[in-house]
């Protein structure tokens, strides 16, 4: 929390690639030859040779062909909470559970793909904007109180996963057998 670490360098977000990006990538490589470099694009930037990984926004449910990509892929924005209709979230809290189920499907596909490093849910926190008011995009509100989506996120990202829906009894011992996966 109080000791930030640089794990890779991002050259920008949703910018059109131009010569200054090339110069910046070369400069960073000279200054720090060990950390990966990327630049976030809504549809990836796989053809750019100065980058070490692809950073993609909002992959399709089939992960857009990135499941066996030739270099690492990071989904730098994906699976934002349902904000299109806040009135619908109030009328039907099940919409938030639907988000959690869809998020789990997406994460399991990403976790199983050898080329996908992971993803960054957009966004972590709601925020206040002077021009637009409250933007309810996060899994916690602007006062850092967990919203229903937070608990889905926590469950899906948990390092310990129960891998079955029912637990069979072991003979007549009264014990049950549960398959547990440790993702660490």
XYZ file of C-alpha atoms in Angstrom:
184
model
C 0.000 0.000 0.000
C 2.750 2.464 0.871
C 5.469 0.917 -1.301
C 4.424 1.203 -4.953
C 6.213 -1.010 -7.446
C 6.681 -0.619 -11.159
C 5.993 -3.918 -12.872
C 5.735 -2.556 -16.423
C 5.598 0.720 -18.327
C 2.526 1.965 -20.150
C 3.126 4.466 -22.932
C -0.454 5.676 -23.020
C -4.111 4.830 -23.129
C -6.371 4.808 -26.186
C -4.001 6.977 -28.189
C -3.251 6.834 -31.883
C 0.284 5.492 -32.316
C 2.765 8.006 -33.730
C 6.515 8.643 -33.853
C 6.750 10.095 -30.296
C 5.510 6.731 -28.946
C 8.334 4.953 -30.770
C 10.887 7.394 -29.357
C 9.450 7.011 -25.850
C 9.542 3.206 -26.072
C 13.205 3.288 -27.133
C 14.035 5.754 -24.332
C 12.340 3.572 -21.713
C 14.138 0.481 -23.002
C 17.501 2.272 -22.622
C 16.641 3.468 -19.090
C 15.057 0.223 -17.917
C 15.833 -2.821 -20.058
C 14.085 -5.268 -17.701
C 10.439 -4.226 -17.404
C 7.864 -4.851 -20.149
C 6.409 -1.967 -22.157
C 2.887 -1.707 -23.546
C 0.374 0.816 -24.811
C -3.356 0.331 -24.234
C -5.567 0.085 -27.283
C -9.225 -0.881 -27.500
C -8.359 -3.590 -30.033
C -4.740 -4.393 -29.232
C -1.496 -3.483 -30.932
C 0.039 -6.851 -31.726
C 2.049 -5.655 -34.708
C 4.143 -3.095 -32.892
C 7.626 -4.622 -32.338
C 8.822 -2.297 -29.540
C 6.158 -3.559 -27.133
C 6.553 -6.616 -24.927
C 2.918 -7.398 -24.370
C -0.436 -6.567 -25.853
C -2.808 -4.444 -23.823
C -6.398 -4.720 -24.959
C -9.656 -3.148 -23.792
C -12.930 -5.057 -23.607
C -12.318 -8.448 -25.213
C -15.245 -10.396 -26.561
C -16.515 -13.374 -24.565
C -14.511 -15.697 -26.837
C -11.480 -13.544 -25.850
C -11.000 -12.402 -29.428
C -8.412 -14.999 -30.410
C -6.015 -14.027 -27.623
C -6.184 -17.386 -25.810
C -3.042 -18.660 -27.563
C -1.445 -15.394 -28.631
C 2.264 -15.306 -29.484
C 3.078 -12.911 -26.639
C 1.457 -12.046 -23.282
C -1.880 -10.214 -23.287
C -3.305 -8.026 -20.524
C -6.910 -6.877 -20.689
C -6.414 -3.383 -19.329
C -10.139 -2.666 -19.156
C -12.839 -5.288 -19.107
C -16.222 -6.276 -17.706
C -17.357 -2.977 -16.183
C -20.370 -3.010 -13.875
C -23.847 -2.482 -15.283
C -24.238 1.286 -15.382
C -26.377 1.665 -18.484
C -29.535 1.758 -16.386
C -29.156 2.551 -12.717
C -32.956 2.499 -12.447
C -32.882 -1.139 -13.597
C -30.285 -1.952 -10.915
C -32.718 -0.569 -8.318
C -35.794 -2.340 -9.737
C -34.049 -5.691 -10.294
C -31.102 -6.463 -7.993
C -30.726 -9.724 -9.943
C -29.029 -7.707 -12.677
C -26.058 -7.423 -10.346
C -26.003 -11.192 -9.806
C -26.159 -11.639 -13.571
C -23.020 -9.471 -13.791
C -21.286 -11.764 -11.294
C -22.171 -14.916 -13.243
C -20.984 -13.444 -16.527
C -17.817 -12.188 -14.847
C -17.052 -15.693 -13.570
C -17.450 -17.188 -17.054
C -15.097 -14.568 -18.498
C -12.496 -14.970 -15.748
C -12.416 -18.777 -16.034
C -11.700 -18.497 -19.765
C -8.953 -15.956 -19.105
C -7.442 -18.053 -16.303
C -7.271 -21.126 -18.551
C -5.592 -19.276 -21.446
C -1.786 -19.602 -21.394
C -1.156 -16.234 -23.065
C -3.471 -14.078 -20.931
C -1.840 -12.429 -17.915
C -5.125 -11.232 -16.414
C -7.394 -8.261 -16.534
C -8.274 -4.971 -14.891
C -11.971 -4.562 -14.155
C -13.168 -1.100 -15.112
C -13.478 0.563 -12.659
C -12.569 -0.033 -9.048
C -14.225 3.011 -7.495
C -17.182 5.252 -8.356
C -16.129 8.845 -8.602
C -17.505 12.345 -8.647
C -16.974 14.480 -11.710
C -17.726 18.231 -11.522
C -19.220 18.206 -15.016
C -21.175 14.939 -14.995
C -21.855 14.223 -11.327
C -21.445 10.759 -9.841
C -20.159 8.127 -12.245
C -21.204 4.750 -10.775
C -18.695 2.595 -12.655
C -16.898 0.974 -9.720
C -17.296 -2.087 -7.535
C -17.127 0.211 -4.504
C -18.837 3.579 -4.221
C -17.065 6.935 -3.877
C -17.012 6.485 -0.085
C -15.311 3.062 -0.566
C -18.362 1.049 0.517
C -18.610 -2.296 -1.287
C -21.386 -2.585 -3.850
C -22.936 -6.011 -4.673
C -20.491 -6.445 -7.577
C -17.573 -6.222 -5.141
C -18.558 -9.513 -3.501
C -18.852 -11.250 -6.866
C -15.422 -9.952 -7.817
C -13.919 -11.140 -4.530
C -15.408 -14.609 -4.946
C -14.274 -15.050 -8.540
C -10.724 -13.803 -7.850
C -10.376 -15.893 -4.681
C -7.217 -18.046 -4.754
C -9.152 -20.966 -3.254
C -11.929 -22.338 -5.454
C -14.457 -25.080 -4.657
C -14.609 -27.035 -7.904
C -17.939 -28.842 -7.519
C -21.528 -27.979 -6.775
C -22.374 -30.946 -4.539
C -20.204 -32.854 -2.093
C -20.693 -36.628 -2.031
C -20.634 -38.561 1.222
C -17.740 -40.975 1.749
C -19.488 -44.264 2.431
C -21.495 -44.106 5.648
C -18.820 -42.209 7.607
C -20.768 -38.950 7.632
C -17.815 -37.241 5.932
C -18.014 -35.492 2.595
C -15.366 -35.154 -0.082
C -14.860 -31.706 -1.601
C -12.552 -30.900 -4.506
C -10.638 -27.690 -3.749
C -8.296 -25.862 -6.119
C -5.506 -23.633 -4.801
C -4.682 -21.068 -7.488
C -1.518 -19.886 -5.814
